[in-house]
Amino acid sequence: MRATGVGLKGKWQGALAGRVELAHDQRALRRKLVTLDNGLDILVDLPQTVALETGDALKLEDGRFAEIVAAKEPLYAITGTDTAHLAQLCWHIGNRHLPCQIETKSGVPQRLLIGRDHVIKDMLEGLGAKVVEISASFSPLRGAYSGQEHGHTHHHHG
């Protein structure tokens, strides 16, 4: 079975063939074999690389959809003493080109999520951050030069 299109979260409708759980670095897809939660193998065969998020779906050649689910990953949850401190920590993470998810509440950054790396953990703690190990889904911001577009700009939607 092949997937040749993408449906965006909240915009695709149709029969569900299954779900595929992928880590953040596996969700930029163009051509890849993936296995759904029910064991069905799908060859993703898209015309260009598309960065998918939880709730997006691959449109299968038979008209059904395979929903994307962000896998839980080993992460660090990082908090600062205040918003300015968190911004400084964010700068240090970005300066090292690390994937980072910024979690907000009412539009105000609350914590940062990054992949686990003991060297980075030591650096952040040295800068006064509180760093806690967690396991959670990870949807980091896409960089300006990442070369990957989220499905919202993809023209082959289902």
Short mmCIF file of C-alpha atoms in Angstrom, two decimals:
data_model
loop_
_atom_site.label_atom_id
_atom_site.label_comp_id
_atom_site.label_asym_id
_atom_site.label_seq_id
_atom_site.Cartn_x
_atom_site.Cartn_y
_atom_site.Cartn_z
CA MET A 1 0.00 0.00 0.00
CA ARG A 2 1.28 3.48 -0.88
CA ALA A 3 0.67 6.92 0.63
CA THR A 4 0.81 9.64 -2.01
CA GLY A 5 -0.80 12.61 -0.26
CA VAL A 6 -1.20 14.41 3.05
CA GLY A 7 -4.26 15.49 5.03
CA LEU A 8 -3.80 18.23 7.61
CA LYS A 9 -4.98 17.95 11.21
CA GLY A 10 -8.67 18.77 11.39
CA LYS A 11 -9.05 18.91 7.61
CA TRP A 12 -8.89 15.32 6.47
CA GLN A 13 -11.95 13.10 6.44
CA GLY A 14 -12.32 9.46 5.58
CA ALA A 15 -11.79 5.94 6.81
CA LEU A 16 -8.86 5.42 9.14
CA ALA A 17 -6.48 2.63 8.05
CA GLY A 18 -4.48 2.94 11.28
CA ARG A 19 -2.00 5.14 13.07
CA VAL A 20 1.76 5.49 12.78
CA GLU A 21 3.79 6.65 15.77
CA LEU A 22 6.93 8.56 14.82
CA ALA A 23 9.60 10.50 16.71
CA HIS A 24 10.14 14.16 15.75
CA ASP A 25 13.10 13.38 13.51
CA GLN A 26 11.10 10.69 11.69
CA ARG A 27 8.14 12.94 10.82
CA ALA A 28 9.85 14.73 7.91
CA LEU A 29 8.81 12.30 5.20
CA ARG A 30 9.12 11.95 1.46
CA ARG A 31 9.89 8.33 0.65
CA LYS A 32 9.96 5.82 3.50
CA LEU A 33 8.41 2.55 4.60
CA VAL A 34 6.35 2.90 7.79
CA THR A 35 4.32 0.34 9.73
CA LEU A 36 0.91 1.22 11.16
CA ASP A 37 -0.20 0.20 14.64
CA ASN A 38 -2.19 -2.67 13.09
CA GLY A 39 0.87 -4.07 11.27
CA LEU A 40 0.03 -2.72 7.80
CA ASP A 41 3.15 -1.57 5.92
CA ILE A 42 2.81 1.70 3.99
CA LEU A 43 5.28 3.07 1.45
CA VAL A 44 5.23 6.84 1.84
CA ASP A 45 5.83 8.20 -1.67
CA LEU A 46 5.34 11.97 -1.63
CA PRO A 47 6.53 14.38 -4.35
CA GLN A 48 8.49 16.43 -1.78
CA THR A 49 9.52 16.24 1.87
CA VAL A 50 6.71 17.20 4.25
CA ALA A 51 7.09 17.75 8.01
CA LEU A 52 4.10 16.13 9.70
CA GLU A 53 2.69 16.70 13.17
CA THR A 54 0.30 14.79 15.42
CA GLY A 55 -3.15 14.72 13.85
CA ASP A 56 -1.94 15.07 10.26
CA ALA A 57 -2.50 12.02 8.08
CA LEU A 58 -1.07 10.22 5.10
CA LYS A 59 -3.60 9.69 2.31
CA LEU A 60 -3.41 6.13 1.05
CA GLU A 61 -3.98 5.10 -2.55
CA ASP A 62 -7.24 3.34 -1.57
CA GLY A 63 -8.66 6.60 -0.12
CA ARG A 64 -8.14 5.74 3.55
CA PHE A 65 -5.88 7.69 5.91
CA ALA A 66 -3.03 6.79 8.27
CA GLU A 67 -2.96 9.23 11.19
CA ILE A 68 0.38 10.57 12.46
CA VAL A 69 1.02 10.32 16.22
CA ALA A 70 4.06 11.91 17.88
CA ALA A 71 5.98 9.21 19.76
CA LYS A 72 7.08 9.79 23.33
CA GLU A 73 10.77 10.61 23.50
CA PRO A 74 13.33 11.01 26.30
CA LEU A 75 13.51 14.76 26.87
CA TYR A 76 14.61 17.45 29.27
CA ALA A 77 12.01 19.93 30.53
CA ILE A 78 13.79 23.22 31.22
CA THR A 79 12.52 26.12 33.30
CA GLY A 80 14.14 29.38 34.27
CA THR A 81 13.72 31.78 37.15
CA ASP A 82 11.55 34.11 35.04
CA THR A 83 10.64 34.84 31.40
CA ALA A 84 13.85 36.79 30.72
CA HIS A 85 15.96 33.93 32.09
CA LEU A 86 14.02 31.43 29.96
CA ALA A 87 14.70 33.61 26.90
CA GLN A 88 18.43 33.54 27.70
CA LEU A 89 18.33 29.76 28.03
CA CYS A 90 16.49 29.57 24.72
CA TRP A 91 19.25 31.64 23.11
CA HIS A 92 21.94 29.23 24.35
CA ILE A 93 19.97 26.24 23.04
CA GLY A 94 19.43 27.93 19.67
CA ASN A 95 23.08 28.94 19.47
CA ARG A 96 23.87 25.21 19.53
CA HIS A 97 21.27 24.50 16.81
CA LEU A 98 19.37 22.08 19.04
CA PRO A 99 15.74 21.19 18.29
CA CYS A 100 13.60 22.92 20.93
CA GLN A 101 9.91 23.02 21.76
CA ILE A 102 8.63 26.09 23.60
CA GLU A 103 5.59 25.44 25.78
CA THR A 104 3.43 28.46 26.61
CA LYS A 105 0.49 29.33 28.84
CA SER A 106 -1.66 32.28 27.76
CA GLY A 107 1.06 33.18 25.26
CA VAL A 108 3.83 33.32 27.87
CA PRO A 109 6.71 30.81 27.59
CA GLN A 110 6.69 28.41 30.55
CA ARG A 111 9.27 25.76 29.72
CA LEU A 112 11.50 24.42 26.98
CA LEU A 113 11.75 20.81 25.83
CA ILE A 114 14.90 19.40 24.24
CA GLY A 115 16.37 15.96 23.59
CA ARG A 116 18.52 14.55 26.36
CA ASP A 117 22.23 15.34 26.25
CA HIS A 118 24.20 15.37 29.51
CA VAL A 119 26.66 18.00 28.25
CA ILE A 120 23.81 20.39 27.43
CA LYS A 121 22.13 19.57 30.75
CA ASP A 122 25.31 20.53 32.63
CA MET A 123 25.59 23.77 30.64
CA LEU A 124 21.95 24.74 31.31
CA GLU A 125 22.20 23.94 35.03
CA GLY A 126 25.39 26.04 35.12
CA LEU A 127 23.29 28.90 33.72
CA GLY A 128 20.78 28.49 36.57
CA ALA A 129 18.13 26.41 34.77
CA LYS A 130 16.08 23.70 36.39
CA VAL A 131 16.37 20.60 34.16
CA VAL A 132 14.08 17.59 34.66
CA GLU A 133 14.06 14.31 32.71
CA ILE A 134 10.66 13.52 31.17
CA SER A 135 9.17 11.30 28.48
CA ALA A 136 6.76 13.15 26.18
CA SER A 137 5.83 13.76 22.56
CA PHE A 138 8.19 16.27 20.97
CA SER A 139 7.29 18.86 18.34
CA PRO A 140 10.22 21.26 18.17
CA LEU A 141 10.12 24.50 16.24
CA ARG A 142 11.31 24.11 12.67
CA GLY A 143 14.34 26.20 11.83
CA ALA A 144 14.32 28.87 9.14
CA TYR A 145 16.92 26.86 7.21
CA SER A 146 15.63 23.37 7.98
CA GLY A 147 14.56 22.79 4.38
CA GLN A 148 11.40 21.11 5.63
CA GLU A 149 7.92 22.47 5.25
CA HIS A 150 4.98 21.50 7.42
CA GLY A 151 2.12 20.02 5.50
CA HIS A 152 0.29 23.38 5.58
CA THR A 153 2.21 24.49 2.50
CA HIS A 154 1.96 21.16 0.71
CA HIS A 155 -0.25 21.07 -2.37
CA HIS A 156 -1.29 17.41 -2.34
CA HIS A 157 -3.76 17.47 0.55
CA GLY A 158 -6.47 14.87 1.01
#
